Short mmCIF file of C-alpha atoms in Angstrom, two decimals:
data_model
loop_
_atom_site.label_atom_id
_atom_site.label_comp_id
_atom_site.label_asym_id
_atom_site.label_seq_id
_atom_site.Cartn_x
_atom_site.Cartn_y
_atom_site.Cartn_z
CA MET A 1 0.00 0.00 0.00
CA GLU A 2 2.81 2.33 0.87
CA LEU A 3 4.53 1.43 -2.37
CA PHE A 4 1.33 2.19 -4.22
CA ALA A 5 1.12 5.56 -2.50
CA ILE A 6 4.70 6.31 -3.50
CA ALA A 7 4.00 5.29 -7.08
CA PHE A 8 0.76 7.26 -7.37
CA SER A 9 2.39 10.31 -5.87
CA ALA A 10 5.34 10.11 -8.27
CA ILE A 11 3.13 9.66 -11.33
CA PHE A 12 0.41 12.20 -10.67
CA VAL A 13 0.70 14.32 -7.56
CA ASN A 14 4.39 15.06 -7.64
CA ASN A 15 4.89 14.52 -11.34
CA PHE A 16 8.54 15.23 -12.07
CA LEU A 17 7.78 17.45 -15.02
CA LEU A 18 4.62 19.22 -14.04
CA ALA A 19 4.87 19.54 -10.28
CA ARG A 20 8.60 19.41 -9.55
CA PHE A 21 9.64 21.04 -12.85
CA LEU A 22 12.61 18.75 -13.33
CA GLY A 23 13.82 17.73 -16.77
CA ILE A 24 12.07 20.56 -18.57
CA CYS A 25 14.70 20.83 -21.29
CA PRO A 26 13.88 17.57 -23.10
CA PHE A 27 10.24 18.11 -22.20
CA LEU A 28 10.22 21.10 -24.53
CA GLY A 29 12.92 19.90 -26.88
CA VAL A 30 11.71 16.44 -27.85
CA SER A 31 7.96 16.86 -27.62
CA LYS A 32 7.23 17.89 -31.18
CA LYS A 33 6.15 14.41 -32.23
CA ILE A 34 4.44 11.70 -30.22
CA GLU A 35 6.84 8.99 -31.42
CA THR A 36 9.99 10.78 -30.33
CA ALA A 37 8.35 11.81 -27.07
CA LEU A 38 7.44 8.19 -26.47
CA GLY A 39 11.01 7.09 -27.13
CA MET A 40 12.41 9.70 -24.80
CA GLY A 41 9.85 8.91 -22.11
CA ILE A 42 10.56 5.20 -22.18
CA ALA A 43 14.30 5.79 -22.07
CA VAL A 44 13.96 8.17 -19.12
CA ALA A 45 11.68 5.77 -17.27
CA PHE A 46 14.16 2.94 -17.73
CA VAL A 47 17.19 4.96 -16.68
CA MET A 48 15.35 6.45 -13.69
CA THR A 49 14.41 3.00 -12.42
CA VAL A 50 17.86 1.51 -12.68
CA ALA A 51 19.63 4.67 -11.48
CA SER A 52 17.43 4.72 -8.37
CA ALA A 53 18.41 1.17 -7.53
CA ILE A 54 22.14 1.61 -8.19
CA THR A 55 22.51 4.91 -6.38
CA TYR A 56 20.69 3.49 -3.37
CA ILE A 57 23.28 0.73 -3.08
CA VAL A 58 26.20 3.10 -3.59
CA ASN A 59 24.77 5.62 -1.16
CA ILE A 60 24.21 3.13 1.64
CA TYR A 61 27.24 0.88 1.24
CA ILE A 62 29.89 3.35 0.18
CA LEU A 63 28.94 6.91 1.12
CA GLU A 64 27.08 6.31 4.37
CA THR A 65 29.49 3.69 5.72
CA LEU A 66 32.43 5.98 5.09
CA GLY A 67 30.58 9.01 6.44
CA LEU A 68 30.77 10.80 3.13
CA GLY A 69 27.09 11.68 2.81
CA PHE A 70 27.91 15.15 1.54
CA MET A 71 29.43 13.71 -1.62
CA TYR A 72 26.17 12.24 -2.88
CA ASN A 73 25.68 14.76 -5.68
CA ILE A 74 28.97 14.25 -7.45
CA MET A 75 28.81 10.50 -6.91
CA PHE A 76 25.32 10.22 -8.35
CA ILE A 77 26.24 12.24 -11.43
CA LEU A 78 29.25 10.02 -11.99
CA ILE A 79 27.14 6.89 -11.70
CA ILE A 80 24.27 8.12 -13.87
CA SER A 81 26.44 9.33 -16.70
CA SER A 82 28.55 6.20 -16.84
CA PHE A 83 25.42 4.10 -16.55
CA VAL A 84 23.87 5.89 -19.51
CA GLN A 85 27.08 5.31 -21.44
CA ALA A 86 26.95 1.62 -20.60
CA ILE A 87 23.35 1.39 -21.76
CA GLU A 88 24.25 3.08 -25.00
CA LEU A 89 27.01 0.57 -25.64
CA LEU A 90 24.78 -2.32 -24.73
CA LEU A 91 21.90 -1.14 -26.89
CA LYS A 92 24.17 -0.59 -29.85
CA LYS A 93 25.28 -4.20 -29.62
CA VAL A 94 22.10 -5.95 -28.57
CA SER A 95 19.42 -4.00 -30.35
CA PRO A 96 20.61 -1.66 -33.10
CA VAL A 97 16.99 -0.94 -34.01
CA LEU A 98 16.18 0.44 -30.58
CA TYR A 99 19.49 2.29 -30.60
CA GLU A 100 18.55 3.93 -33.88
CA ALA A 101 15.11 4.79 -32.57
CA MET A 102 16.49 6.45 -29.43
CA GLY A 103 19.16 8.28 -31.38
CA VAL A 104 20.32 11.45 -29.70
CA TYR A 105 18.01 11.12 -26.69
CA LEU A 106 20.12 8.44 -25.12
CA PRO A 107 23.16 10.66 -24.48
CA LEU A 108 20.80 13.47 -23.51
CA MET A 109 19.67 11.32 -20.63
CA ALA A 110 22.99 11.72 -18.87
CA THR A 111 22.31 15.38 -18.32
CA ASN A 112 18.63 15.07 -17.49
CA CYS A 113 18.02 16.58 -14.09
CA ALA A 114 14.89 14.50 -13.52
CA ILE A 115 17.13 11.48 -13.12
CA LEU A 116 19.53 13.14 -10.73
CA GLY A 117 16.47 14.57 -9.03
CA VAL A 118 14.88 11.21 -8.36
CA THR A 119 18.09 9.78 -6.88
CA VAL A 120 18.60 12.80 -4.66
CA LEU A 121 14.97 12.70 -3.54
CA ASN A 122 15.28 9.01 -2.68
CA ARG A 123 18.23 9.84 -0.47
CA ASP A 124 16.63 12.92 1.13
CA VAL A 125 13.36 11.17 1.98
CA GLY A 126 15.20 8.08 3.15
CA TYR A 127 13.48 5.45 1.05
CA ASN A 128 14.67 1.87 1.32
CA PHE A 129 15.77 -0.15 -1.71
CA MET A 130 12.31 -1.28 -2.82
CA GLN A 131 10.79 2.15 -2.24
CA SER A 132 13.59 3.85 -4.15
CA THR A 133 13.18 1.58 -7.13
CA ILE A 134 9.40 1.98 -7.20
CA HIS A 135 9.78 5.72 -6.83
CA GLY A 136 12.19 5.84 -9.73
CA PHE A 137 10.00 3.67 -11.93
CA ALA A 138 6.82 5.60 -11.13
CA GLY A 139 8.63 8.90 -11.60
CA GLY A 140 9.68 7.69 -15.02
CA LEU A 141 6.12 6.66 -15.83
CA GLY A 142 4.91 10.10 -14.82
CA TYR A 143 7.55 11.63 -17.06
CA LEU A 144 6.44 9.41 -19.92
CA LEU A 145 2.81 10.32 -19.38
CA ALA A 146 3.46 14.05 -19.23
CA ILE A 147 5.75 14.22 -22.24
CA VAL A 148 3.51 12.08 -24.46
CA VAL A 149 0.38 14.04 -23.55
CA PHE A 150 2.25 17.28 -24.14
CA ALA A 151 3.51 16.04 -27.51
CA GLY A 152 -0.07 15.23 -28.47
CA ILE A 153 -1.14 18.74 -27.56
CA ARG A 154 1.73 20.26 -29.51
CA GLU A 155 0.90 18.17 -32.56
CA ARG A 156 -2.60 19.59 -32.47
CA ILE A 157 -1.33 23.12 -31.97
CA GLU A 158 0.76 22.70 -35.14
CA HIS A 159 -2.41 22.39 -37.20
CA ASN A 160 -4.05 25.46 -35.77
CA ASN A 161 -3.85 29.04 -36.70
CA VAL A 162 -1.86 30.55 -33.84
CA LEU A 163 -1.23 34.26 -33.53
CA PRO A 164 2.17 35.06 -35.00
CA HIS A 165 3.47 36.29 -31.64
CA PHE A 166 2.62 32.99 -30.02
CA LYS A 167 3.85 30.68 -32.76
CA GLY A 168 6.35 28.04 -31.76
CA PHE A 169 7.76 28.08 -28.26
CA PRO A 170 5.51 30.69 -26.62
CA ILE A 171 2.36 28.69 -27.28
CA ALA A 172 4.16 25.50 -26.24
CA LEU A 173 5.14 27.11 -22.95
CA LEU A 174 1.57 28.28 -22.41
CA ALA A 175 0.30 24.78 -23.08
CA ALA A 176 2.87 23.39 -20.64
CA SER A 177 1.81 25.81 -17.94
CA MET A 178 -1.83 24.87 -18.37
CA MET A 179 -0.94 21.20 -18.18
CA ALA A 180 0.94 21.92 -14.97
CA ILE A 181 -2.12 23.68 -13.58
CA ALA A 182 -4.26 20.70 -14.54
CA PHE A 183 -1.90 18.33 -12.76
CA MET A 184 -2.03 20.58 -9.74
CA GLY A 185 -5.58 19.30 -9.35
CA PHE A 186 -4.08 16.11 -7.94
CA SER A 187 -2.28 17.84 -5.11
CA GLY A 188 -4.69 20.62 -4.31
CA TRP A 189 -3.67 24.11 -3.36
CA MET A 190 -1.23 24.61 -0.57
CA ILE A 191 -0.08 27.93 0.78
CA MET B 1 39.59 15.44 8.95
CA GLU B 2 42.41 13.80 7.00
CA MET B 3 40.47 10.57 7.03
CA THR B 4 37.49 12.26 5.39
CA ILE B 5 39.61 13.75 2.67
CA ILE B 6 41.40 10.51 1.98
CA ASN B 7 38.16 8.56 2.11
CA SER B 8 36.36 10.87 -0.25
CA VAL B 9 39.22 10.93 -2.73
CA LEU B 10 39.59 7.18 -2.56
CA SER B 11 35.91 6.36 -2.80
CA LEU B 12 35.14 8.75 -5.63
CA GLY B 13 38.36 7.86 -7.43
CA GLY B 14 37.74 4.18 -6.84
CA VAL B 15 34.19 4.27 -8.10
CA GLY B 16 35.27 6.41 -11.05
CA LEU B 17 38.12 4.05 -11.86
CA LEU B 18 35.84 1.04 -11.56
CA LEU B 19 33.18 2.55 -13.77
CA GLY B 20 35.79 3.75 -16.24
CA LEU B 21 37.36 0.30 -16.42
CA GLY B 22 33.94 -1.25 -16.79
CA LEU B 23 33.04 1.11 -19.60
CA GLY B 24 36.38 0.60 -21.27
CA LEU B 25 35.99 -3.16 -21.14
CA ALA B 26 32.40 -2.91 -22.27
CA SER B 27 33.29 -0.75 -25.25
CA LYS B 28 35.92 -3.32 -26.25
CA LYS B 29 33.68 -6.27 -25.69
CA LEU B 30 30.50 -4.78 -27.08
CA ALA B 31 32.23 -3.05 -29.97
CA VAL B 32 30.11 -3.27 -33.06
CA GLU B 33 32.27 -3.99 -36.06
CA GLU B 34 31.46 -0.97 -38.17
CA ASP B 35 32.30 -0.72 -41.80
CA PRO B 36 35.56 1.26 -42.01
CA ARG B 37 34.11 3.21 -44.92
CA LEU B 38 31.47 4.67 -42.60
CA ALA B 39 33.84 7.18 -41.02
CA TYR B 40 34.99 8.39 -44.44
CA LEU B 41 31.43 8.70 -45.66
CA VAL B 42 30.41 10.74 -42.64
CA ALA B 43 33.42 12.97 -43.25
CA VAL B 44 32.47 13.84 -46.83
CA LEU B 45 28.83 14.54 -46.02
CA PRO B 46 27.93 18.14 -45.19
CA GLY B 47 27.27 17.32 -41.54
CA ALA B 48 24.33 19.68 -41.33
CA ASN B 49 21.97 16.90 -40.20
CA CYS B 50 19.18 18.72 -42.01
CA GLY B 51 17.19 15.62 -42.86
CA GLY B 52 16.74 16.75 -46.46
CA CYS B 53 17.65 13.26 -47.62
CA GLY B 54 14.78 11.78 -45.65
CA VAL B 55 16.72 10.03 -42.90
CA ALA B 56 17.70 11.27 -39.46
CA GLY B 57 21.02 12.99 -39.96
CA CYS B 58 24.17 12.51 -41.98
CA ALA B 59 25.42 9.49 -40.02
CA ALA B 60 22.19 7.66 -40.70
CA PHE B 61 22.47 8.60 -44.36
CA ALA B 62 26.01 7.22 -44.47
CA ARG B 63 24.86 3.98 -42.87
CA GLY B 64 22.08 3.83 -45.44
CA LEU B 65 24.65 4.19 -48.21
CA LEU B 66 26.40 1.08 -46.95
CA ASN B 67 23.30 -1.06 -46.63
CA GLY B 68 21.70 0.28 -49.78
CA SER B 69 18.73 2.13 -48.34
CA THR B 70 19.99 5.54 -49.44
CA LYS B 71 21.56 6.52 -52.73
CA PRO B 72 24.87 8.30 -53.33
CA ASN B 73 23.03 11.17 -55.01
CA GLY B 74 20.48 11.36 -52.22
CA CYS B 75 22.04 14.30 -50.40
CA PRO B 76 20.46 17.49 -51.72
CA VAL B 77 22.83 19.75 -49.83
CA GLY B 78 26.10 18.17 -50.88
CA GLY B 79 25.13 18.08 -54.54
CA ALA B 80 27.24 16.68 -57.32
CA ASP B 81 30.51 17.23 -55.50
CA CYS B 82 29.38 15.15 -52.56
CA THR B 83 27.99 12.43 -54.81
CA ALA B 84 31.32 12.11 -56.58
CA LYS B 85 33.19 11.69 -53.29
CA ILE B 86 30.68 9.17 -51.97
CA SER B 87 30.85 7.15 -55.15
CA ASP B 88 34.61 7.23 -54.90
CA ILE B 89 34.54 5.81 -51.38
CA LEU B 90 31.96 3.19 -52.23
CA GLY B 91 33.92 2.26 -55.34
CA ILE B 92 31.02 2.69 -57.69
CA GLU B 93 30.55 4.87 -60.72
CA ALA B 94 29.08 8.24 -59.98
CA VAL B 95 25.55 8.40 -61.32
CA LEU B 96 25.33 12.15 -61.51
CA GLY B 97 23.23 11.93 -64.66
CA GLU B 98 20.28 10.72 -62.66
CA LYS B 99 19.51 14.11 -61.18
CA GLN B 100 15.84 14.17 -60.45
CA VAL B 101 13.25 16.85 -59.94
CA ALA B 102 9.86 16.88 -58.35
CA TYR B 103 7.01 17.03 -60.81
CA ILE B 104 3.39 17.85 -60.09
CA ARG B 105 1.14 15.78 -62.30
CA CYS B 106 -1.63 18.33 -62.65
CA ASN B 107 -2.06 21.05 -65.17
CA GLY B 108 -5.52 22.10 -64.10
CA ASP B 109 -5.15 25.68 -63.00
CA ASP B 110 -8.13 27.89 -62.25
CA ASP B 111 -8.60 28.82 -65.92
CA VAL B 112 -8.99 25.32 -67.29
CA THR B 113 -10.52 23.29 -64.48
CA ARG B 114 -14.07 23.71 -63.35
CA SER B 115 -14.76 24.36 -59.67
CA ASN B 116 -17.77 22.94 -57.87
CA TYR B 117 -17.72 25.64 -55.21
CA GLU B 118 -15.51 28.34 -53.82
CA TYR B 119 -13.30 27.35 -50.93
CA TYR B 120 -12.65 29.86 -48.18
CA GLY B 121 -11.40 27.46 -45.51
CA LEU B 122 -8.01 26.77 -44.02
CA LEU B 123 -5.31 27.18 -46.64
CA ASP B 124 -4.19 23.59 -46.35
CA CYS B 125 -4.60 20.83 -48.90
CA THR B 126 -5.27 18.13 -46.30
CA ALA B 127 -8.13 20.16 -44.84
CA ALA B 128 -9.53 21.00 -48.27
CA THR B 129 -9.31 17.37 -49.42
CA HIS B 130 -11.63 16.19 -46.66
CA LEU B 131 -14.47 18.28 -48.00
CA VAL B 132 -17.22 17.07 -50.30
CA GLY B 133 -15.87 15.91 -53.64
CA GLY B 134 -12.29 15.98 -52.38
CA GLY B 135 -11.89 19.73 -52.58
CA SER B 136 -13.36 22.61 -54.49
CA LYS B 137 -12.15 21.55 -57.91
CA ALA B 138 -14.55 19.43 -59.95
CA CYS B 139 -11.77 16.97 -60.71
CA THR B 140 -11.17 14.90 -57.57
CA PHE B 141 -7.57 14.27 -58.62
CA ALA B 142 -6.65 17.90 -59.17
CA CYS B 143 -4.09 19.99 -57.36
CA LEU B 144 -5.99 22.22 -54.95
CA GLY B 145 -3.25 24.81 -54.61
CA GLY B 146 -3.40 24.78 -50.82
CA GLY B 147 0.36 24.89 -50.62
CA ASN B 148 1.22 21.87 -48.47
CA CYS B 149 4.10 21.15 -50.81
CA VAL B 150 5.18 24.78 -50.71
CA SER B 151 5.63 24.65 -46.96
CA ALA B 152 7.22 21.18 -47.17
CA CYS B 153 9.88 22.50 -49.54
CA GLN B 154 12.95 23.78 -47.73
CA PHE B 155 14.41 25.24 -50.88
CA ASN B 156 11.56 27.51 -52.05
CA ALA B 157 11.30 25.48 -55.24
CA ILE B 158 7.50 25.22 -55.35
CA ASN B 159 5.11 28.07 -55.91
CA ILE B 160 1.36 28.29 -56.29
CA VAL B 161 0.62 29.77 -59.70
CA ASN B 162 -2.98 30.38 -60.66
CA GLY B 163 -4.33 27.78 -58.26
CA ILE B 164 -1.88 24.95 -58.83
CA ALA B 165 1.55 24.16 -57.52
CA VAL B 166 4.44 24.55 -59.94
CA VAL B 167 7.96 23.27 -59.35
CA ASP B 168 10.95 25.42 -60.19
CA LYS B 169 13.15 22.83 -61.85
CA GLU B 170 16.35 24.72 -61.16
CA LYS B 171 15.77 25.22 -57.46
CA CYS B 172 14.51 21.68 -56.86
CA THR B 173 17.07 19.50 -55.12
CA SER B 174 14.98 16.33 -55.41
CA CYS B 175 14.99 15.87 -51.67
CA GLY B 176 11.49 14.44 -51.96
CA ALA B 177 10.09 16.30 -48.96
CA CYS B 178 7.09 17.45 -50.98
CA VAL B 179 6.12 13.97 -52.18
CA PRO B 180 4.43 12.77 -48.99
CA SER B 181 3.01 16.22 -48.25
CA CYS B 182 0.50 16.05 -51.12
CA PRO B 183 -2.78 14.49 -49.98
CA LYS B 184 -3.65 13.87 -53.62
CA ALA B 185 -0.33 12.08 -54.23
CA LEU B 186 0.33 14.21 -57.29
CA ILE B 187 4.05 14.71 -56.85
CA ASP B 188 6.56 12.39 -58.44
CA LEU B 189 10.31 12.51 -58.69
CA ILE B 190 11.18 12.29 -62.37
CA PRO B 191 14.55 12.54 -64.14
CA TYR B 192 15.72 16.10 -64.57
CA LYS B 193 16.27 15.48 -68.26
CA SER B 194 12.74 14.31 -68.92
CA ILE B 195 11.38 16.82 -71.39
CA VAL B 196 8.08 15.06 -71.98
CA THR B 197 5.70 14.94 -69.04
CA VAL B 198 2.07 14.04 -68.55
CA ALA B 199 0.51 16.80 -66.51
CA CYS B 200 -2.51 14.92 -65.26
CA ASN B 201 -3.28 12.29 -62.66
CA SER B 202 -6.98 11.79 -63.24
CA LYS B 203 -7.96 8.15 -63.22
CA ALA B 204 -11.52 9.04 -64.11
CA PRO B 205 -12.91 7.99 -67.51
CA GLY B 206 -12.33 10.39 -70.38
CA LYS B 207 -15.87 11.68 -70.46
CA ILE B 208 -15.77 12.85 -66.86
CA VAL B 209 -12.32 14.35 -67.29
CA ARG B 210 -13.55 16.32 -70.27
CA GLN B 211 -16.48 17.68 -68.27
CA ASN B 212 -14.21 18.92 -65.51
CA CYS B 213 -11.02 20.03 -67.13
CA SER B 214 -9.91 21.04 -70.58
CA VAL B 215 -6.32 19.87 -70.16
CA GLY B 216 -6.91 16.48 -68.50
CA CYS B 217 -5.90 13.11 -69.89
CA ILE B 218 -8.99 11.59 -71.50
CA SER B 219 -7.24 8.24 -72.04
CA CYS B 220 -7.80 8.35 -75.80
CA LYS B 221 -4.57 6.39 -76.36
CA LEU B 222 -3.54 8.55 -79.32
CA CYS B 223 -0.16 9.00 -77.65
CA GLU B 224 0.28 5.25 -77.35
CA LYS B 225 -0.31 4.89 -81.08
CA ALA B 226 1.88 7.85 -81.91
CA CYS B 227 4.86 6.56 -79.96
CA GLU B 228 7.34 4.54 -82.01
CA TYR B 229 9.40 3.56 -79.01
CA ASP B 230 6.74 1.92 -76.83
CA ALA B 231 7.49 4.56 -74.21
CA ILE B 232 4.03 5.82 -73.30
CA HIS B 233 1.11 3.76 -72.09
CA VAL B 234 -2.36 4.49 -70.85
CA VAL B 235 -2.85 2.58 -67.61
CA ASP B 236 -5.83 3.20 -65.33
CA ASN B 237 -7.11 5.93 -67.65
CA ILE B 238 -3.92 7.94 -67.42
CA ALA B 239 -0.99 8.13 -69.80
CA LYS B 240 2.36 7.35 -68.28
CA VAL B 241 5.78 7.96 -69.83
CA ASP B 242 8.46 5.31 -69.44
CA TYR B 243 11.54 7.52 -69.15
CA ALA B 244 13.86 4.60 -69.77
CA LYS B 245 12.50 4.31 -73.29
CA CYS B 246 11.44 7.87 -74.14
CA THR B 247 13.59 9.54 -76.79
CA TYR B 248 11.84 12.91 -76.49
CA CYS B 249 10.69 12.89 -80.10
CA ASN B 250 7.59 14.87 -79.10
CA GLU B 251 5.30 12.77 -81.32
CA CYS B 252 2.89 12.15 -78.44
CA VAL B 253 2.92 15.82 -77.53
CA LYS B 254 1.82 16.73 -81.02
CA LYS B 255 -0.93 14.10 -81.04
CA CYS B 256 -2.41 14.76 -77.61
CA PRO B 257 -5.85 16.29 -78.26
CA SER B 258 -6.18 17.99 -74.88
CA ALA B 259 -2.56 19.14 -74.62
CA THR B 260 -2.04 17.13 -71.44
CA ILE B 261 1.39 15.96 -72.48
CA ASN B 262 3.90 18.73 -72.18
CA SER B 263 7.28 19.14 -73.68
CA THR B 264 9.84 21.82 -73.01
CA THR B 265 11.17 21.55 -76.56
CA PHE B 266 7.88 21.80 -78.37
CA GLU B 267 5.52 24.73 -78.23
CA ASN B 268 2.07 23.21 -78.33
CA PRO B 269 -0.30 25.30 -80.45
CA LYS B 270 -3.30 23.64 -78.79
CA LYS B 271 -2.08 24.79 -75.45
CA GLN B 272 -3.04 28.40 -75.98
CA LYS B 273 -6.28 27.81 -77.85
CA PRO B 274 -8.37 25.99 -75.26
CA GLN B 275 -7.64 28.57 -72.67
CA GLU B 276 -8.72 31.44 -74.83
CA LYS B 277 -11.71 29.42 -75.96
CA LYS B 278 -12.56 28.60 -72.39
CA VAL B 279 -12.44 32.22 -71.33
CA ALA B 280 -14.67 33.13 -74.21
CA GLU B 281 -17.00 30.26 -73.36
CA ASN B 282 -17.15 31.28 -69.75
CA ALA B 283 -18.09 34.78 -70.70
CA ALA B 284 -20.77 33.45 -73.01
CA ALA B 285 -21.92 30.72 -70.66
CA SER B 286 -22.40 32.76 -67.53
CA PRO B 287 -25.81 34.21 -68.49
CA GLN B 288 -26.93 30.75 -69.61
CA THR B 289 -26.24 29.17 -66.25
CA THR B 290 -28.43 31.70 -64.53
CA ASP B 291 -31.16 30.96 -67.02
CA SER B 292 -31.25 27.22 -66.44
CA PRO B 293 -29.87 26.32 -63.05
CA ALA B 294 -31.55 22.90 -63.03
CA LYS B 295 -29.69 21.88 -66.13
CA LYS B 296 -26.42 22.95 -64.66
CA GLN B 297 -26.97 21.17 -61.37
CA THR B 298 -27.84 17.76 -62.72
CA PRO B 299 -24.51 16.66 -64.16
CA PRO B 300 -22.37 16.73 -60.99
CA GLU B 301 -24.35 13.97 -59.24
CA PRO B 302 -23.79 11.01 -61.55
CA GLN B 303 -20.33 12.31 -62.05
CA THR B 304 -19.37 12.14 -58.39
CA GLU B 305 -20.98 8.72 -58.16
CA ALA B 306 -18.92 7.53 -61.06
CA LEU B 307 -15.83 8.91 -59.40
CA LYS B 308 -16.69 7.18 -56.17
CA LYS B 309 -17.07 3.91 -58.00
CA GLU B 310 -13.76 4.51 -59.58
CA GLY B 311 -12.21 5.15 -56.18
CA THR B 312 -13.60 1.99 -54.57
CA GLU B 313 -12.58 -0.13 -57.52
CA GLY B 314 -9.09 1.21 -57.21
CA LYS B 315 -9.03 0.32 -53.54
CA LYS B 316 -10.22 -3.21 -54.19
CA VAL B 317 -7.45 -3.75 -56.65
CA GLU B 318 -4.89 -2.58 -54.15
#
């Protein structure tokens, strides 16, 4: 039940994109088409899940035991970026088709703050291994949901007659803000 | 204090070393044996990653060259120079002669093609096509002039002239971006050298074509008979030139009764006449239509039905 609560919260209430505003760069950059958004979302979800699990182990068994808790940031970045590299190598070998499909989004992942964000959050809240992994996976699902829905909206905007001042990014940002407001419905208003 | 410093340096360095070793080993072990020509190919390509060739970036284009999915002359930006270098690397003969251009198989501008109604909607062919009768023009196969291809073209090679799209042969880089943009599938890539072209795509029977458009192919097969080289055939009610056989003798152009077949080397005398005639007819016909609206309204119905039939038959065959 607690795991479910964590998952639901990460997908809807504290959606990484629309409530925590992490990983906005690819959210705006790769959301022009549903297919690419889907690819990016799946890749992020996968990396978030595995990064959550790995950083939990490293945090507990290396940093905490040595009393080096303050080093978590730099350690996590190191792990995530090399992990993304490893996935890229593996994908290239095992499934060239998927590698082609992901294209440039795979390396982009290494600098995605949503992934660093989820690992840091896991550590700050003090989740255990299972909770961390579920949190990472659900966070990734939330990311996937938000970016795909947003891509759908943007595809529709493309076919509409937008005022010249709003064409392109301005209208996309407006759409994103309204989506964020809509997702706020899950958490309610807190002052 | 010292312990912390040493610990942090050791742990971070250790993890970094471990990960680095792991990655190094992995890159050795998981190395994909790439064709050595790939690096050279990527080097000669422009590197703009514009997507003009139809694949995602220059590296993908280079990979396509090796497995045959893209052609050496497929890069519109690099041009002939690039093609020569690519052919050199691949060890094949440069096929520069096969420069292609986009061609819009419709000649039915606003002067020669009848319109069923006036269209004031979104200036977009896809939107216009979904309306009754496939757009405002009476011919369901006609170019609507909405400009989807114009916006698809990155090189400003297509313009809308008098209600139809016209390709500027010199500006066209044959990137093919316009081909999928046309909801009527009117755009073809044809050899640059092809002088003789059939400017119609109507698969409707000749009678219906004649009702709708004065320059449409009425599938009379006069061109087939005129051709000594077996290079033009009427298939599905539309004449099609086989550019492998065509010698550009212009015999078919001279024979074509509705001046559908065009040639850049032959000034068709019929070409001017129907237009002038049509204008004169229009001027004369306009009072008549107001006199007998019932007469004017009756023909479109069977005609659209016939077209529908035609459409479904075509689908069944597919």
